[in-house]
Coordinates of C-alpha atoms (C1' of nucleotides) in Angstrom, one line a residue:
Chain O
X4 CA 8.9 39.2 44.4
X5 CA 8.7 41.1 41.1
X6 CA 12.3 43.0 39.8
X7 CA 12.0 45.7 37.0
X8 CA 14.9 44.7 35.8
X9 CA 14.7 43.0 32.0
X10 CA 17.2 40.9 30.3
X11 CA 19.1 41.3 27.3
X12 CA 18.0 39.9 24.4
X13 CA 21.5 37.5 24.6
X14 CA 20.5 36.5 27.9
X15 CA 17.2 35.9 26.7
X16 CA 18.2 34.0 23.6
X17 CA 20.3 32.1 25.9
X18 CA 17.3 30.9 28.2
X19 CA 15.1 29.7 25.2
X20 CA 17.9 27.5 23.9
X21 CA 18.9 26.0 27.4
X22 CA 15.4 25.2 27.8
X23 CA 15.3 24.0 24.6
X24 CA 17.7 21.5 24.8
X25 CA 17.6 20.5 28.3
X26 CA 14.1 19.1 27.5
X27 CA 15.1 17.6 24.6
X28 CA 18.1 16.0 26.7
X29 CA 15.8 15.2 29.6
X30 CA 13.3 13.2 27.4
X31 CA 15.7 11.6 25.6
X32 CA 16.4 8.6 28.4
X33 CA 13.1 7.9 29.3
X34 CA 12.4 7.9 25.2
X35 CA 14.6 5.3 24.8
X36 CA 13.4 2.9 27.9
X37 CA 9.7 3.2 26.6
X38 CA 11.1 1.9 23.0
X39 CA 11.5 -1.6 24.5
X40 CA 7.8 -1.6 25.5
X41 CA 6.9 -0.4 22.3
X42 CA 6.1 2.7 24.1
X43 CA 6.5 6.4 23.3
X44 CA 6.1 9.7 25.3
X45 CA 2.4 9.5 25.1
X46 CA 1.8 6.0 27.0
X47 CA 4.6 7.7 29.1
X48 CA 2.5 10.7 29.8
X49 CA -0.8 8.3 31.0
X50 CA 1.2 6.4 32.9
X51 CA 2.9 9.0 34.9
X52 CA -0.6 10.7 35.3
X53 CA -2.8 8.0 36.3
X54 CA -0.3 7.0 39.0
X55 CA -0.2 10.0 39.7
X56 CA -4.3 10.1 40.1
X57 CA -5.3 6.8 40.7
X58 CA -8.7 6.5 39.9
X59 CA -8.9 8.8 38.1
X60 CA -11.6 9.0 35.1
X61 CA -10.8 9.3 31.2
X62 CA -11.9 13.0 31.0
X63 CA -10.1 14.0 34.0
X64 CA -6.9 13.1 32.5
X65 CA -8.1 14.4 29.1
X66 CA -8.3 17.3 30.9
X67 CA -4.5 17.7 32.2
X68 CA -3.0 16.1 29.0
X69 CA -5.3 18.2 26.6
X70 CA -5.4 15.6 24.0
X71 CA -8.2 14.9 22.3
X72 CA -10.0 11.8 23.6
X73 CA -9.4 9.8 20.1
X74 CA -5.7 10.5 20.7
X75 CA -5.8 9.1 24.3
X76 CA -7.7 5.9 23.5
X77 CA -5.3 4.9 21.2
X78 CA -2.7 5.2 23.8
X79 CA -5.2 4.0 26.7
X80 CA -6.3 1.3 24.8
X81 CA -2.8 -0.5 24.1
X82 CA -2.3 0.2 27.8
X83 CA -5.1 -1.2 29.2
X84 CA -5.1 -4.1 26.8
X85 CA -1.3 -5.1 27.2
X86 CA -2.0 -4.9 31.2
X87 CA -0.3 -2.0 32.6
X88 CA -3.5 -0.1 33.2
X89 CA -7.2 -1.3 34.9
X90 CA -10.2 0.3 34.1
X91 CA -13.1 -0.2 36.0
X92 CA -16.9 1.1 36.2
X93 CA -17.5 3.8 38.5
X94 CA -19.8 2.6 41.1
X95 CA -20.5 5.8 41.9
X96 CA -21.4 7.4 38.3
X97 CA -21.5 4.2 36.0
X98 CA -20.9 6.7 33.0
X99 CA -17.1 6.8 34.2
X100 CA -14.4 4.2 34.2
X101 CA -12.0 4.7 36.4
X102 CA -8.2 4.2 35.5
X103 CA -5.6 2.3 38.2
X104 CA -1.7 1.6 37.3
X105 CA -1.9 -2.2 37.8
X106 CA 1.7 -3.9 39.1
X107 CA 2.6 -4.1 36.1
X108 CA 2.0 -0.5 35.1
X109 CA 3.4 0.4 38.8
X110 CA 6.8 -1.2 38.0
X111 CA 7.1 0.5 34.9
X112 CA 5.9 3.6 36.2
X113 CA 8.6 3.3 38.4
X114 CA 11.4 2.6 36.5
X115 CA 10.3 5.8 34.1
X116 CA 10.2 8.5 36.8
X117 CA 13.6 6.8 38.0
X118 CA 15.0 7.2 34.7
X119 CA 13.7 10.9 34.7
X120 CA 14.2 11.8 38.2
X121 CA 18.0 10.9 38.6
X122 CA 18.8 13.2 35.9
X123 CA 17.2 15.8 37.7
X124 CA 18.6 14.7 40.9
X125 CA 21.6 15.6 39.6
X126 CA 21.4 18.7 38.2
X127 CA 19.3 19.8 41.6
X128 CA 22.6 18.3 43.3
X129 CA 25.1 19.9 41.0
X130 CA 23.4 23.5 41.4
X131 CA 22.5 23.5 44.8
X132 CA 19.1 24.2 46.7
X133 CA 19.0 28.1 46.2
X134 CA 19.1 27.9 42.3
X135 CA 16.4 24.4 42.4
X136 CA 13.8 27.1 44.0
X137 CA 14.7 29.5 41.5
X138 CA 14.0 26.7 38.5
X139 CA 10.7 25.8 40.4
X140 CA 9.7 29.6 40.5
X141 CA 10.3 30.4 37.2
X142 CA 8.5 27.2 35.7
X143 CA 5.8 27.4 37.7
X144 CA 5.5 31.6 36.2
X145 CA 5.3 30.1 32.9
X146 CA 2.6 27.9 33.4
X147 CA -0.6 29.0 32.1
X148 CA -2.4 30.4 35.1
X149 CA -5.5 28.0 34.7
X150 CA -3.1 24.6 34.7
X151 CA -0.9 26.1 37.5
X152 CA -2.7 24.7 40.0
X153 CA -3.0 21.3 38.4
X154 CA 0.7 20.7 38.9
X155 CA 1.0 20.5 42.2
X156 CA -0.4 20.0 45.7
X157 CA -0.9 16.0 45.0
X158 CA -4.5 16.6 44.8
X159 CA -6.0 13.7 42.7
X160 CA -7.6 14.7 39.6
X161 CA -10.3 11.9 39.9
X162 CA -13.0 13.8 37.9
Chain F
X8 CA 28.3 24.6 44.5
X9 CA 27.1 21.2 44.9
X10 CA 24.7 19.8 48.1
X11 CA 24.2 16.1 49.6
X12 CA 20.8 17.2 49.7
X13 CA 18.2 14.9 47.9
X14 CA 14.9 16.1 47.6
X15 CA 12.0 14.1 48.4
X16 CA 9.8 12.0 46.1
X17 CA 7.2 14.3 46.3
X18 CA 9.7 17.3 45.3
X19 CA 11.1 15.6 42.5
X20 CA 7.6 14.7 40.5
X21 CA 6.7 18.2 41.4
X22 CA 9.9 19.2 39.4
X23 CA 9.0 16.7 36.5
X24 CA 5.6 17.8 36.3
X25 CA 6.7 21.8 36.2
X26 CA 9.0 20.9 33.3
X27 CA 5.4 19.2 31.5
X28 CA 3.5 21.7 32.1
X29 CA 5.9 24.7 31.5
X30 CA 7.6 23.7 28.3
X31 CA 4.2 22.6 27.0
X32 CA 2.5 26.0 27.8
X33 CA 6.1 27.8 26.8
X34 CA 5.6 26.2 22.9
X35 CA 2.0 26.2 22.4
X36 CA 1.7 30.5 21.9
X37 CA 3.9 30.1 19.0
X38 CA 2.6 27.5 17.6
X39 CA -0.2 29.3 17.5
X40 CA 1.7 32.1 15.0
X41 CA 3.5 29.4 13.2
X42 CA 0.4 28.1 12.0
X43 CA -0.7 31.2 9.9
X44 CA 2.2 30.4 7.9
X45 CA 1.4 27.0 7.9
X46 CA 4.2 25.9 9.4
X47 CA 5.2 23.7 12.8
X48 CA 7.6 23.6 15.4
X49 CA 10.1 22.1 13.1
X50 CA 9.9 25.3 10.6
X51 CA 10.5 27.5 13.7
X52 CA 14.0 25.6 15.1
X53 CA 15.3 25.7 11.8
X54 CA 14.6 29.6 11.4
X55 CA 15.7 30.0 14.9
X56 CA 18.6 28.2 14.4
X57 CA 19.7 30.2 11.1
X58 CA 19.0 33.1 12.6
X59 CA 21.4 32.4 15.2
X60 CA 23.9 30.6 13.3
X61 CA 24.2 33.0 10.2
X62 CA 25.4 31.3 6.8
X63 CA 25.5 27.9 8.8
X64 CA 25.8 25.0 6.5
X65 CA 23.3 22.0 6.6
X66 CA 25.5 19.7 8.2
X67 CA 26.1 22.4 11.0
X68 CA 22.6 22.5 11.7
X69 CA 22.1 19.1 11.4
X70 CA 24.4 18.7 14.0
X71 CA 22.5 20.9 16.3
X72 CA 19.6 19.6 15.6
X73 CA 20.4 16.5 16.0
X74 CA 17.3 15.3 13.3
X75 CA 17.7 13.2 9.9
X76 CA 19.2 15.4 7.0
X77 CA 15.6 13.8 5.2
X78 CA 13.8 15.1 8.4
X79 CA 15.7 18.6 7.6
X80 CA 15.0 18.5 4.3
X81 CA 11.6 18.8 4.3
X82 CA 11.3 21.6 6.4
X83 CA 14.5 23.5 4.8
X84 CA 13.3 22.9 1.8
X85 CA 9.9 24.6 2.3
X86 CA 11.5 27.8 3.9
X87 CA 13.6 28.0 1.0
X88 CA 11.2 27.7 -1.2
X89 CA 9.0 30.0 0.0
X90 CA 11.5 32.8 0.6
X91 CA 12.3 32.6 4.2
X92 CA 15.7 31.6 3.9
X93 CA 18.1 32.0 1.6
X94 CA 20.8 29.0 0.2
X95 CA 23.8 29.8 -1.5
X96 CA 27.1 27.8 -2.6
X97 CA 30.2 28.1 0.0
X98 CA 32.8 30.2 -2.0
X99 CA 35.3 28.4 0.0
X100 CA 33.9 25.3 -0.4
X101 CA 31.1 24.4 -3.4
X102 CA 29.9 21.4 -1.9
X103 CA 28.2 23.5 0.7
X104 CA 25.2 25.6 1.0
X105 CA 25.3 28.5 3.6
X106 CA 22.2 29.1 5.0
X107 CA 20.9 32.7 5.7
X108 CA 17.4 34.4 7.0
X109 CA 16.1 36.3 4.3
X110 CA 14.3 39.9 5.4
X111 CA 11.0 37.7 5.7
X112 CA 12.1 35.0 7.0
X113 CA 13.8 37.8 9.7
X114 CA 10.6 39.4 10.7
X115 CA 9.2 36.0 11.3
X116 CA 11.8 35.6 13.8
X117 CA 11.5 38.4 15.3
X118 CA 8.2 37.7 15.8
X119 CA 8.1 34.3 17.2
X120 CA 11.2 34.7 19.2
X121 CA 9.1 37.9 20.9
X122 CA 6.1 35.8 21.3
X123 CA 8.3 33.5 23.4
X124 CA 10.4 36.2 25.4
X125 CA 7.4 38.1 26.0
X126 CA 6.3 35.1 28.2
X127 CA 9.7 33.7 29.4
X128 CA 10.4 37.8 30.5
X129 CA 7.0 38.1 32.5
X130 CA 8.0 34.8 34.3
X131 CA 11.9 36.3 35.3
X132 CA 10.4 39.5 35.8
X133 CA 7.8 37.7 38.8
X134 CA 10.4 35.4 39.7
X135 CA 13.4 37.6 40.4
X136 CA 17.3 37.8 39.1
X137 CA 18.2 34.7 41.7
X138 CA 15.5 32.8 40.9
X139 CA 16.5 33.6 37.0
X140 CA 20.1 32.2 37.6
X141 CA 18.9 28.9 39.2
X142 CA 16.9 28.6 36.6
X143 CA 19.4 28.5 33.9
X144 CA 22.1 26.3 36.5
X145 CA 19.7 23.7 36.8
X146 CA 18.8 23.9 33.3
X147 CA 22.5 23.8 31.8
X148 CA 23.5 21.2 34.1
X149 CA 20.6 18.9 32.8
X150 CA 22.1 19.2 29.1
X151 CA 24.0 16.4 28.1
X152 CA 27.6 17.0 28.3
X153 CA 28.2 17.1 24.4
X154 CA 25.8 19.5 24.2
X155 CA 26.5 22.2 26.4
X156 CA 28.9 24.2 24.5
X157 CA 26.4 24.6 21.9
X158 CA 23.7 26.6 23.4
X159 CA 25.5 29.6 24.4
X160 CA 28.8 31.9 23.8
X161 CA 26.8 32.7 20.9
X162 CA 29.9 31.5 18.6
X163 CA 28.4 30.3 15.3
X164 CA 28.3 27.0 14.4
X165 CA 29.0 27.8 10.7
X166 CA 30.6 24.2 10.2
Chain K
dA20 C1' 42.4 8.1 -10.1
dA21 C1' 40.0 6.8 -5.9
dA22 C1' 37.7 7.8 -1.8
dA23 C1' 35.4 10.8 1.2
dT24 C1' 32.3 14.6 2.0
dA25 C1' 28.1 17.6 1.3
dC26 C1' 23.8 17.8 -0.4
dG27 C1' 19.6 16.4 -2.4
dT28 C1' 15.9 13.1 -3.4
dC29 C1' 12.6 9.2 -3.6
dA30 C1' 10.0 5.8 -1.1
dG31 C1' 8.0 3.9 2.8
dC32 C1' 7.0 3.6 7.7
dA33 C1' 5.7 5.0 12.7
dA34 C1' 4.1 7.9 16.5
dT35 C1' 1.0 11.2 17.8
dG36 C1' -1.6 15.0 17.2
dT37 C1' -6.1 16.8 14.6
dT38 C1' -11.5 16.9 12.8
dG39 C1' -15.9 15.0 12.1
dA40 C1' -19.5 11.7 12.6
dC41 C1' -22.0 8.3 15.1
dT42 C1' -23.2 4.8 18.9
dT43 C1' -24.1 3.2 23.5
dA44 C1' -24.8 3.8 28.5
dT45 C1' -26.0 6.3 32.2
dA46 C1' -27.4 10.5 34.7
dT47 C1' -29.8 14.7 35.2
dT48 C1' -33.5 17.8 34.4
dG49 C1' -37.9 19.8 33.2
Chain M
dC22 C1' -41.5 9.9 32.4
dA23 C1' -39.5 12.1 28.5
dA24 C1' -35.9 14.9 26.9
dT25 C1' -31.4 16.2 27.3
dA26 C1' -26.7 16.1 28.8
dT27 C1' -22.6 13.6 29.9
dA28 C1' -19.0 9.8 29.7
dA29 C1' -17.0 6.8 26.9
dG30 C1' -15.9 4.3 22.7
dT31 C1' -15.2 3.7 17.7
dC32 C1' -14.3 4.4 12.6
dA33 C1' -12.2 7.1 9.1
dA34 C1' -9.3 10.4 7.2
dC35 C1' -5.5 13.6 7.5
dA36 C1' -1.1 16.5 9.0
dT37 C1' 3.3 16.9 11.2
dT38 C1' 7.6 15.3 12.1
dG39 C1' 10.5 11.8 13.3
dC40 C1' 12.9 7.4 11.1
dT41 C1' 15.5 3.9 7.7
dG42 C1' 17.4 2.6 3.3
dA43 C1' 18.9 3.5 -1.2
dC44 C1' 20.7 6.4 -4.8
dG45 C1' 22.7 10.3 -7.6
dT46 C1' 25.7 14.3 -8.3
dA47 C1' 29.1 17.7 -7.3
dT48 C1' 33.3 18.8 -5.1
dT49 C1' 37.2 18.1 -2.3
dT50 C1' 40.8 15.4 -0.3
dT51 C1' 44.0 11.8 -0.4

DNA sequence: AAAATACGTCAGCAATGTTGACTTATATTG
DNA sequence: CAATATAAGTCAACATTGCTGACGTATTTT
């Protein structure tokens, strides 16, 4: 699992500016999609996560985007007012409102991760399945151990 | 080198969600450091970028960049002012300025390019040399075609 | 001599992050 | 039940870092 060996700092060097601009790249598409909403990354990033955790209450996603809750409710707010998001009481704890894609949100939710995800289809494609476990391995060693396990495993954040 | 294989839905937002997370968690550390010196993420690509470009014009780094010259300006302008990089007039040709680390602007560098090897080496290191090159395939082959030349070979981009 | 290039600057705007303070509901706890 | 904690919302101010548009100046190219 673990090698002793340790890279040069060209090879290193290398690394930072491939993942440099390959996320630049990568955001780029979905950037420019969101522009004819009037959107930008940040409605991007609720949308993705609230689909992604339907239900799911305002701190919970606070939680995963680590925003502060004024920054959210900006981008929340314009959301849930232009109809791409439903908020609802929590019957359970009447504290929490709970956060739903509507169809609306669903549709654009979808044409998003489709704008994202055939990029990456193609790169997975272009570099075979050996090397798309390799990406996966090393992303998910960056990841701050706390948030690793927030990535994955589809388990709803609904708290 | 290339598969039919298409990874599930599932796979793919697991992918996107790595890339969040990662990249996110990959820049925060040194923003951390940047922000003793009162600077942002915008100081540190511009230092980065001289640093790897030695006496690089503005243009050429604009070009890497890929920002307004205004944008630039206001970050160049600080580092230069402050003594972190150094401007002089092209010999060859006085319109330009070639832009240069200064000794200071060097060791901040150093610094924040350790601050983000340290992390990116502990996650190669845990992941293993295949993973490592699977990690930079997929990468490159997400950069946009224009771009890929400019990330690596480590030829300056002095123009 | 005219046009193109490289650089700089001023002014204003937008997106998205921050802090701090304060209010209103609702739930939990002593 | 009263006190406290939690969830959410709001108002205001500010910083960073992108953007556009409009000029000005020096230098090189045509």
């Amino acid at each position: 699992m673990s090698t002793d060996q340790t890279l040069s700092e060209e090879d290193l060097r290398q690394a930072l500016e491939l993942l440099f601009f390959a996320y630049r790249d990568f955001t780029g598409e979905a950037d420019t999609l969101l522009e004819d909403f009037g959107f930008g990354r940040a409605h991007h990033r609720v949308i993705y996560f609230v689909n992604r955790n339907p239900s799911i209450s305002v701190n919970g996603l606070l939680r995963i985007l680590k925003i502060t809750k004024q920054s959210l409710s900006r981008v929340l707010g314009q959301l849930v007012r232009e109809g791409f998001i439903d908020q609802k009481t929590d019957s359970h704890d009447r504290r929490r409102r709970t956060l739903t894609l509507t169809d609306k949100g669903i549709e654009l939710e979808s044409r998003l991760t489709k704008c994202q995800g055939v990029r990456m289809q193609q790169a997975f494609a272009a570099s075979g399945e050996n090397a798309v476990q390799g990406f996966k391995k090393v992303l998910s060693e960056m990841i701050n151990a706390e948030d690793r396990k927030r990535y994955t495993g589809g388990a709803p954040h609904t708290d």
